[in-house]
Amino acid sequence: MVGQLVRRGGSVLAALAVVVGGATMGAGVAGGAPGGGFGSSCSGLYEELCGEAFLDHGAKGNILLGYQGPAKAEVGSEVTYYPSFTARDGIPGLAVMSVTHHAPRGFEFVGAEVTSRPRFAADAKLDSTAVVDPVTGDVTVTAPAGGWAIPTSATDAGSLSGSLFVGLRYKVVESYLAGTTGVTFTGTDVPASEGWLATGATRVTSGIGGLGSSGN
């Protein structure tokens, strides 16, 4: 894992993954509504973490989406956005076929990496292909034939879902006042999305004297 957020400490991302996983695996996940939000999570134990990253979630079919990224960045830095996927109720046999990501204006795509994280086994890097839309700048990361399987593990208590992470790296080249960042995906029995399933905002500064503008 790379990017400004991770360079501040790998433990930050690990803790954020706990927040995202806890919310997406809960019974109250909104059915793909944008801006589902983690407002109540940004207090107490997670207050400091939420100052470093935004968190959101969504769902389509039986695939649950967590979305995290940097809440702030400086021009010239490299940052990473992390859509993550789990199976509702540990349902086996689900796969993600593609992920489409929209970064704030002024962000230049660097690369993508897909990681499978089972509950009781080592992480595995998965093959992928990334294409940048020349008009919108949106990045679509596509799996090989058959998709990326969401890992699940059988236990005495039933099936548990692991996670599938897509890391999208960008270099911040300019600062803009307006924009959006969001993510959507296709997968097993997932209906077509009518908009971003999860969204976020990144505040961008020039890195000179603390002056700059916000991008979201």
PDB file of C-alpha atoms in Angstrom:
ATOM      1  CA  MET A   1       0.000   0.000   0.000  1.00  0.00           C
ATOM      2  CA  VAL A   2       1.298   3.397  -0.927  1.00  0.00           C
ATOM      3  CA  GLY A   3       0.224   7.020  -0.820  1.00  0.00           C
ATOM      4  CA  GLN A   4       0.356   9.928   1.563  1.00  0.00           C
ATOM      5  CA  LEU A   5      -2.132   8.377   3.979  1.00  0.00           C
ATOM      6  CA  VAL A   6      -0.126   5.187   4.318  1.00  0.00           C
ATOM      7  CA  ARG A   7       3.150   7.020   4.736  1.00  0.00           C
ATOM      8  CA  ARG A   8       1.673   8.553   7.902  1.00  0.00           C
ATOM      9  CA  GLY A   9       1.458   5.012   9.273  1.00  0.00           C
ATOM     10  CA  GLY A  10       0.193   1.661   8.066  1.00  0.00           C
ATOM     11  CA  SER A  11      -1.776   1.304  11.307  1.00  0.00           C
ATOM     12  CA  VAL A  12      -4.042   4.162  10.185  1.00  0.00           C
ATOM     13  CA  LEU A  13      -5.276   2.230   7.166  1.00  0.00           C
ATOM     14  CA  ALA A  14      -5.650  -0.909   9.243  1.00  0.00           C
ATOM     15  CA  ALA A  15      -7.884   0.913  11.708  1.00  0.00           C
ATOM     16  CA  LEU A  16      -9.879   2.535   8.927  1.00  0.00           C
ATOM     17  CA  ALA A  17     -10.484  -0.885   7.410  1.00  0.00           C
ATOM     18  CA  VAL A  18     -12.062  -1.903  10.719  1.00  0.00           C
ATOM     19  CA  VAL A  19     -14.411   1.098  10.561  1.00  0.00           C
ATOM     20  CA  VAL A  20     -15.391   0.410   6.956  1.00  0.00           C
ATOM     21  CA  GLY A  21     -15.820  -3.320   7.536  1.00  0.00           C
ATOM     22  CA  GLY A  22     -17.949  -2.800  10.610  1.00  0.00           C
ATOM     23  CA  ALA A  23     -20.318  -0.452   8.827  1.00  0.00           C
ATOM     24  CA  THR A  24     -20.659  -2.358   5.573  1.00  0.00           C
ATOM     25  CA  MET A  25     -21.238  -5.656   7.351  1.00  0.00           C
ATOM     26  CA  GLY A  26     -23.981  -4.143   9.492  1.00  0.00           C
ATOM     27  CA  ALA A  27     -27.662  -4.605   8.787  1.00  0.00           C
ATOM     28  CA  GLY A  28     -28.247  -0.926   8.128  1.00  0.00           C
ATOM     29  CA  VAL A  29     -26.283  -0.575   4.883  1.00  0.00           C
ATOM     30  CA  ALA A  30     -28.124   1.695   2.469  1.00  0.00           C
ATOM     31  CA  GLY A  31     -28.960   0.078  -0.841  1.00  0.00           C
ATOM     32  CA  GLY A  32     -26.410   1.948  -2.919  1.00  0.00           C
ATOM     33  CA  ALA A  33     -27.456   5.424  -1.817  1.00  0.00           C
ATOM     34  CA  PRO A  34     -24.650   7.928  -2.466  1.00  0.00           C
ATOM     35  CA  GLY A  35     -23.224   9.683   0.533  1.00  0.00           C
ATOM     36  CA  GLY A  36     -24.217   6.952   2.971  1.00  0.00           C
ATOM     37  CA  GLY A  37     -21.610   8.492   5.240  1.00  0.00           C
ATOM     38  CA  PHE A  38     -19.876   7.677   8.495  1.00  0.00           C
ATOM     39  CA  GLY A  39     -20.862  10.799  10.399  1.00  0.00           C
ATOM     40  CA  SER A  40     -21.424   8.977  13.675  1.00  0.00           C
ATOM     41  CA  SER A  41     -18.109   7.125  13.337  1.00  0.00           C
ATOM     42  CA  CYS A  42     -16.019  10.326  13.273  1.00  0.00           C
ATOM     43  CA  SER A  43     -16.038  10.770  17.025  1.00  0.00           C
ATOM     44  CA  GLY A  44     -14.350   9.278  20.057  1.00  0.00           C
ATOM     45  CA  LEU A  45     -11.901   6.551  19.080  1.00  0.00           C
ATOM     46  CA  TYR A  46     -12.011   7.367  15.343  1.00  0.00           C
ATOM     47  CA  GLU A  47     -12.006  11.169  15.507  1.00  0.00           C
ATOM     48  CA  GLU A  48      -8.289  11.473  14.699  1.00  0.00           C
ATOM     49  CA  LEU A  49      -8.499   8.916  11.904  1.00  0.00           C
ATOM     50  CA  CYS A  50     -11.426  10.665  10.285  1.00  0.00           C
ATOM     51  CA  GLY A  51      -9.357  13.840  10.131  1.00  0.00           C
ATOM     52  CA  GLU A  52      -6.906  11.946   7.919  1.00  0.00           C
ATOM     53  CA  ALA A  53      -9.383  10.096   5.709  1.00  0.00           C
ATOM     54  CA  PHE A  54     -12.976  10.123   4.541  1.00  0.00           C
ATOM     55  CA  LEU A  55     -15.099   6.983   4.806  1.00  0.00           C
ATOM     56  CA  ASP A  56     -18.279   6.025   2.969  1.00  0.00           C
ATOM     57  CA  HIS A  57     -20.148   2.870   1.993  1.00  0.00           C
ATOM     58  CA  GLY A  58     -22.774   1.460  -0.335  1.00  0.00           C
ATOM     59  CA  ALA A  59     -24.111  -1.847  -1.621  1.00  0.00           C
ATOM     60  CA  LYS A  60     -25.450  -3.491  -4.758  1.00  0.00           C
ATOM     61  CA  GLY A  61     -26.959  -6.945  -4.737  1.00  0.00           C
ATOM     62  CA  ASN A  62     -25.076  -9.025  -2.173  1.00  0.00           C
ATOM     63  CA  ILE A  63     -21.795  -7.129  -2.571  1.00  0.00           C
ATOM     64  CA  LEU A  64     -20.978  -4.516   0.064  1.00  0.00           C
ATOM     65  CA  LEU A  65     -18.705  -1.583  -0.773  1.00  0.00           C
ATOM     66  CA  GLY A  66     -16.495   0.406   1.567  1.00  0.00           C
ATOM     67  CA  TYR A  67     -14.714   3.505   0.247  1.00  0.00           C
ATOM     68  CA  GLN A  68     -11.887   5.373   1.932  1.00  0.00           C
ATOM     69  CA  GLY A  69      -9.422   7.993   0.776  1.00  0.00           C
ATOM     70  CA  PRO A  70      -7.377  10.970   1.966  1.00  0.00           C
ATOM     71  CA  ALA A  71      -9.297  13.834   3.533  1.00  0.00           C
ATOM     72  CA  LYS A  72      -6.443  16.178   2.621  1.00  0.00           C
ATOM     73  CA  ALA A  73      -3.484  16.259   0.254  1.00  0.00           C
ATOM     74  CA  GLU A  74      -0.804  18.640  -0.979  1.00  0.00           C
ATOM     75  CA  VAL A  75      -0.047  19.518  -4.576  1.00  0.00           C
ATOM     76  CA  GLY A  76       2.910  17.363  -5.638  1.00  0.00           C
ATOM     77  CA  SER A  77       2.053  14.465  -3.308  1.00  0.00           C
ATOM     78  CA  GLU A  78       0.829  10.981  -4.204  1.00  0.00           C
ATOM     79  CA  VAL A  79      -2.378   9.665  -2.639  1.00  0.00           C
ATOM     80  CA  THR A  80      -4.349   6.425  -2.787  1.00  0.00           C
ATOM     81  CA  TYR A  81      -8.101   5.735  -2.783  1.00  0.00           C
ATOM     82  CA  TYR A  82      -9.343   2.349  -1.565  1.00  0.00           C
ATOM     83  CA  PRO A  83     -12.657   0.823  -2.629  1.00  0.00           C
ATOM     84  CA  SER A  84     -13.101  -2.485  -0.763  1.00  0.00           C
ATOM     85  CA  PHE A  85     -15.621  -5.269  -1.242  1.00  0.00           C
ATOM     86  CA  THR A  86     -17.119  -7.923   1.032  1.00  0.00           C
ATOM     87  CA  ALA A  87     -19.890 -10.508   0.620  1.00  0.00           C
ATOM     88  CA  ARG A  88     -23.118  -9.911   2.504  1.00  0.00           C
ATOM     89  CA  ASP A  89     -23.585 -12.649   5.142  1.00  0.00           C
ATOM     90  CA  GLY A  90     -20.451 -14.358   3.814  1.00  0.00           C
ATOM     91  CA  ILE A  91     -22.232 -15.568   0.665  1.00  0.00           C
ATOM     92  CA  PRO A  92     -19.681 -17.553  -1.370  1.00  0.00           C
ATOM     93  CA  GLY A  93     -19.158 -17.404  -5.136  1.00  0.00           C
ATOM     94  CA  LEU A  94     -19.438 -13.616  -5.568  1.00  0.00           C
ATOM     95  CA  ALA A  95     -17.037 -11.698  -7.783  1.00  0.00           C
ATOM     96  CA  VAL A  96     -16.300  -8.098  -8.771  1.00  0.00           C
ATOM     97  CA  MET A  97     -15.868  -7.571 -12.521  1.00  0.00           C
ATOM     98  CA  SER A  98     -14.846  -3.919 -12.702  1.00  0.00           C
ATOM     99  CA  VAL A  99     -14.441  -0.778 -10.604  1.00  0.00           C
ATOM    100  CA  THR A 100     -14.881   2.756 -11.954  1.00  0.00           C
ATOM    101  CA  HIS A 101     -13.367   5.620  -9.966  1.00  0.00           C
ATOM    102  CA  HIS A 102     -13.693   9.393 -10.321  1.00  0.00           C
ATOM    103  CA  ALA A 103     -10.936  11.429  -8.658  1.00  0.00           C
ATOM    104  CA  PRO A 104     -11.000  15.175  -7.944  1.00  0.00           C
ATOM    105  CA  ARG A 105      -9.908  17.486 -10.757  1.00  0.00           C
ATOM    106  CA  GLY A 106      -6.183  18.032 -10.862  1.00  0.00           C
ATOM    107  CA  PHE A 107      -5.411  14.416  -9.915  1.00  0.00           C
ATOM    108  CA  GLU A 108      -3.289  12.414 -12.374  1.00  0.00           C
ATOM    109  CA  PHE A 109      -3.715   8.624 -12.390  1.00  0.00           C
ATOM    110  CA  VAL A 110      -0.531   6.697 -11.549  1.00  0.00           C
ATOM    111  CA  GLY A 111      -1.601   3.057 -11.243  1.00  0.00           C
ATOM    112  CA  ALA A 112      -3.898   0.482  -9.641  1.00  0.00           C
ATOM    113  CA  GLU A 113      -3.373  -2.650  -7.560  1.00  0.00           C
ATOM    114  CA  VAL A 114      -5.957  -5.274  -6.600  1.00  0.00           C
ATOM    115  CA  THR A 115      -5.497  -7.336  -3.420  1.00  0.00           C
ATOM    116  CA  SER A 116      -7.482 -10.287  -2.091  1.00  0.00           C
ATOM    117  CA  ARG A 117      -7.461 -10.512   1.706  1.00  0.00           C
ATOM    118  CA  PRO A 118      -8.995 -13.777   3.005  1.00  0.00           C
ATOM    119  CA  ARG A 119      -9.879 -14.081   6.686  1.00  0.00           C
ATOM    120  CA  PHE A 120      -7.467 -16.937   7.422  1.00  0.00           C
ATOM    121  CA  ALA A 121      -4.835 -16.791   4.690  1.00  0.00           C
ATOM    122  CA  ALA A 122      -2.170 -14.505   3.277  1.00  0.00           C
ATOM    123  CA  ASP A 123      -2.963 -11.586   0.970  1.00  0.00           C
ATOM    124  CA  ALA A 124      -2.743 -12.226  -2.772  1.00  0.00           C
ATOM    125  CA  LYS A 125      -2.153  -9.727  -5.587  1.00  0.00           C
ATOM    126  CA  LEU A 126      -4.580 -10.098  -8.501  1.00  0.00           C
ATOM    127  CA  ASP A 127      -4.246  -9.218 -12.185  1.00  0.00           C
ATOM    128  CA  SER A 128      -6.079  -6.183 -13.537  1.00  0.00           C
ATOM    129  CA  THR A 129      -6.248  -3.743 -16.452  1.00  0.00           C
ATOM    130  CA  ALA A 130      -6.777   0.000 -15.988  1.00  0.00           C
ATOM    131  CA  VAL A 131      -8.137   2.428 -18.604  1.00  0.00           C
ATOM    132  CA  VAL A 132      -8.538   6.206 -18.237  1.00  0.00           C
ATOM    133  CA  ASP A 133     -11.519   7.833 -19.982  1.00  0.00           C
ATOM    134  CA  PRO A 134     -10.043  10.689 -22.087  1.00  0.00           C
ATOM    135  CA  VAL A 135     -13.163  12.836 -21.622  1.00  0.00           C
ATOM    136  CA  THR A 136     -14.137  12.407 -17.951  1.00  0.00           C
ATOM    137  CA  GLY A 137     -10.810  11.251 -16.553  1.00  0.00           C
ATOM    138  CA  ASP A 138     -12.611   8.369 -14.826  1.00  0.00           C
ATOM    139  CA  VAL A 139     -10.487   5.271 -14.269  1.00  0.00           C
ATOM    140  CA  THR A 140     -11.986   1.821 -14.860  1.00  0.00           C
ATOM    141  CA  VAL A 141     -10.078  -1.142 -13.454  1.00  0.00           C
ATOM    142  CA  THR A 142     -11.191  -4.439 -15.010  1.00  0.00           C
ATOM    143  CA  ALA A 143     -10.677  -8.011 -13.845  1.00  0.00           C
ATOM    144  CA  PRO A 144      -9.663 -10.943 -16.056  1.00  0.00           C
ATOM    145  CA  ALA A 145     -12.427 -13.255 -17.308  1.00  0.00           C
ATOM    146  CA  GLY A 146     -14.500 -14.498 -14.386  1.00  0.00           C
ATOM    147  CA  GLY A 147     -13.822 -11.459 -12.209  1.00  0.00           C
ATOM    148  CA  TRP A 148     -12.023 -11.093  -8.878  1.00  0.00           C
ATOM    149  CA  ALA A 149     -13.541 -13.559  -6.427  1.00  0.00           C
ATOM    150  CA  ILE A 150     -14.471 -12.100  -3.036  1.00  0.00           C
ATOM    151  CA  PRO A 151     -12.755 -14.477  -0.593  1.00  0.00           C
ATOM    152  CA  THR A 152     -14.916 -16.366   1.887  1.00  0.00           C
ATOM    153  CA  SER A 153     -14.028 -18.919   4.555  1.00  0.00           C
ATOM    154  CA  ALA A 154     -16.179 -21.744   5.880  1.00  0.00           C
ATOM    155  CA  THR A 155     -16.326 -22.034   9.698  1.00  0.00           C
ATOM    156  CA  ASP A 156     -18.371 -23.988  12.198  1.00  0.00           C
ATOM    157  CA  ALA A 157     -20.546 -20.902  12.611  1.00  0.00           C
ATOM    158  CA  GLY A 158     -21.054 -20.462   8.862  1.00  0.00           C
ATOM    159  CA  SER A 159     -19.284 -18.639   6.052  1.00  0.00           C
ATOM    160  CA  LEU A 160     -17.240 -15.496   6.728  1.00  0.00           C
ATOM    161  CA  SER A 161     -16.296 -12.933   4.093  1.00  0.00           C
ATOM    162  CA  GLY A 162     -12.803 -11.664   3.556  1.00  0.00           C
ATOM    163  CA  SER A 163     -12.141  -8.483   1.580  1.00  0.00           C
ATOM    164  CA  LEU A 164     -11.147  -7.426  -1.891  1.00  0.00           C
ATOM    165  CA  PHE A 165      -9.230  -4.116  -2.080  1.00  0.00           C
ATOM    166  CA  VAL A 166      -8.598  -1.943  -5.142  1.00  0.00           C
ATOM    167  CA  GLY A 167      -5.911   0.678  -4.551  1.00  0.00           C
ATOM    168  CA  LEU A 168      -5.985   3.593  -7.022  1.00  0.00           C
ATOM    169  CA  ARG A 169      -2.935   5.857  -6.891  1.00  0.00           C
ATOM    170  CA  TYR A 170      -2.874   9.468  -8.081  1.00  0.00           C
ATOM    171  CA  LYS A 171      -0.432  12.342  -8.152  1.00  0.00           C
ATOM    172  CA  VAL A 172      -1.899  15.696  -7.123  1.00  0.00           C
ATOM    173  CA  VAL A 173      -0.823  18.087  -9.874  1.00  0.00           C
ATOM    174  CA  GLU A 174      -3.241  21.009  -9.415  1.00  0.00           C
ATOM    175  CA  SER A 175      -5.720  22.391  -6.895  1.00  0.00           C
ATOM    176  CA  TYR A 176      -9.340  23.128  -7.826  1.00  0.00           C
ATOM    177  CA  LEU A 177     -12.278  24.625  -5.942  1.00  0.00           C
ATOM    178  CA  ALA A 178     -14.920  22.144  -7.104  1.00  0.00           C
ATOM    179  CA  GLY A 179     -15.258  18.542  -8.192  1.00  0.00           C
ATOM    180  CA  THR A 180     -16.394  15.125  -7.028  1.00  0.00           C
ATOM    181  CA  THR A 181     -14.831  11.822  -6.085  1.00  0.00           C
ATOM    182  CA  GLY A 182     -16.805   8.624  -6.225  1.00  0.00           C
ATOM    183  CA  VAL A 183     -16.772   4.935  -7.029  1.00  0.00           C
ATOM    184  CA  THR A 184     -19.080   2.351  -8.562  1.00  0.00           C
ATOM    185  CA  PHE A 185     -18.617  -1.271  -9.613  1.00  0.00           C
ATOM    186  CA  THR A 186     -19.999  -4.236 -11.539  1.00  0.00           C
ATOM    187  CA  GLY A 187     -20.137  -7.777 -10.229  1.00  0.00           C
ATOM    188  CA  THR A 188     -22.116 -10.965  -9.660  1.00  0.00           C
ATOM    189  CA  ASP A 189     -25.874 -10.212  -9.913  1.00  0.00           C
ATOM    190  CA  VAL A 190     -25.156  -6.484  -9.504  1.00  0.00           C
ATOM    191  CA  PRO A 191     -27.682  -4.226 -11.289  1.00  0.00           C
ATOM    192  CA  ALA A 192     -26.409  -1.271 -13.294  1.00  0.00           C
ATOM    193  CA  SER A 193     -25.538   1.736 -11.128  1.00  0.00           C
ATOM    194  CA  GLU A 194     -27.426   5.006 -11.620  1.00  0.00           C
ATOM    195  CA  GLY A 195     -24.682   7.027  -9.946  1.00  0.00           C
ATOM    196  CA  TRP A 196     -21.730   6.774  -7.611  1.00  0.00           C
ATOM    197  CA  LEU A 197     -22.359   4.174  -4.911  1.00  0.00           C
ATOM    198  CA  ALA A 198     -19.985   5.890  -2.473  1.00  0.00           C
ATOM    199  CA  THR A 199     -18.454   9.362  -2.472  1.00  0.00           C
ATOM    200  CA  GLY A 200     -15.859  11.423  -0.622  1.00  0.00           C
ATOM    201  CA  ALA A 201     -13.943  14.700  -0.496  1.00  0.00           C
ATOM    202  CA  THR A 202     -10.236  15.542  -0.469  1.00  0.00           C
ATOM    203  CA  ARG A 203      -9.038  18.976   0.604  1.00  0.00           C
ATOM    204  CA  VAL A 204      -6.067  20.040  -1.522  1.00  0.00           C
ATOM    205  CA  THR A 205      -3.495  22.622  -0.423  1.00  0.00           C
ATOM    206  CA  SER A 206      -0.565  24.135  -2.277  1.00  0.00           C
ATOM    207  CA  GLY A 207       1.879  23.087   0.434  1.00  0.00           C
ATOM    208  CA  ILE A 208       3.264  26.638   0.559  1.00  0.00           C
ATOM    209  CA  GLY A 209       2.361  28.555   3.679  1.00  0.00           C
ATOM    210  CA  GLY A 210      -0.742  26.414   4.176  1.00  0.00           C
ATOM    211  CA  LEU A 211      -2.603  28.172   1.360  1.00  0.00           C
ATOM    212  CA  GLY A 212      -4.631  26.314  -1.209  1.00  0.00           C
ATOM    213  CA  SER A 213      -8.123  25.311  -2.254  1.00  0.00           C
ATOM    214  CA  SER A 214     -10.352  22.337  -1.735  1.00  0.00           C
ATOM    215  CA  GLY A 215     -11.142  19.526  -4.153  1.00  0.00           C
ATOM    216  CA  ASN A 216     -13.955  17.073  -3.523  1.00  0.00           C
TER     217      ASN A 216
END
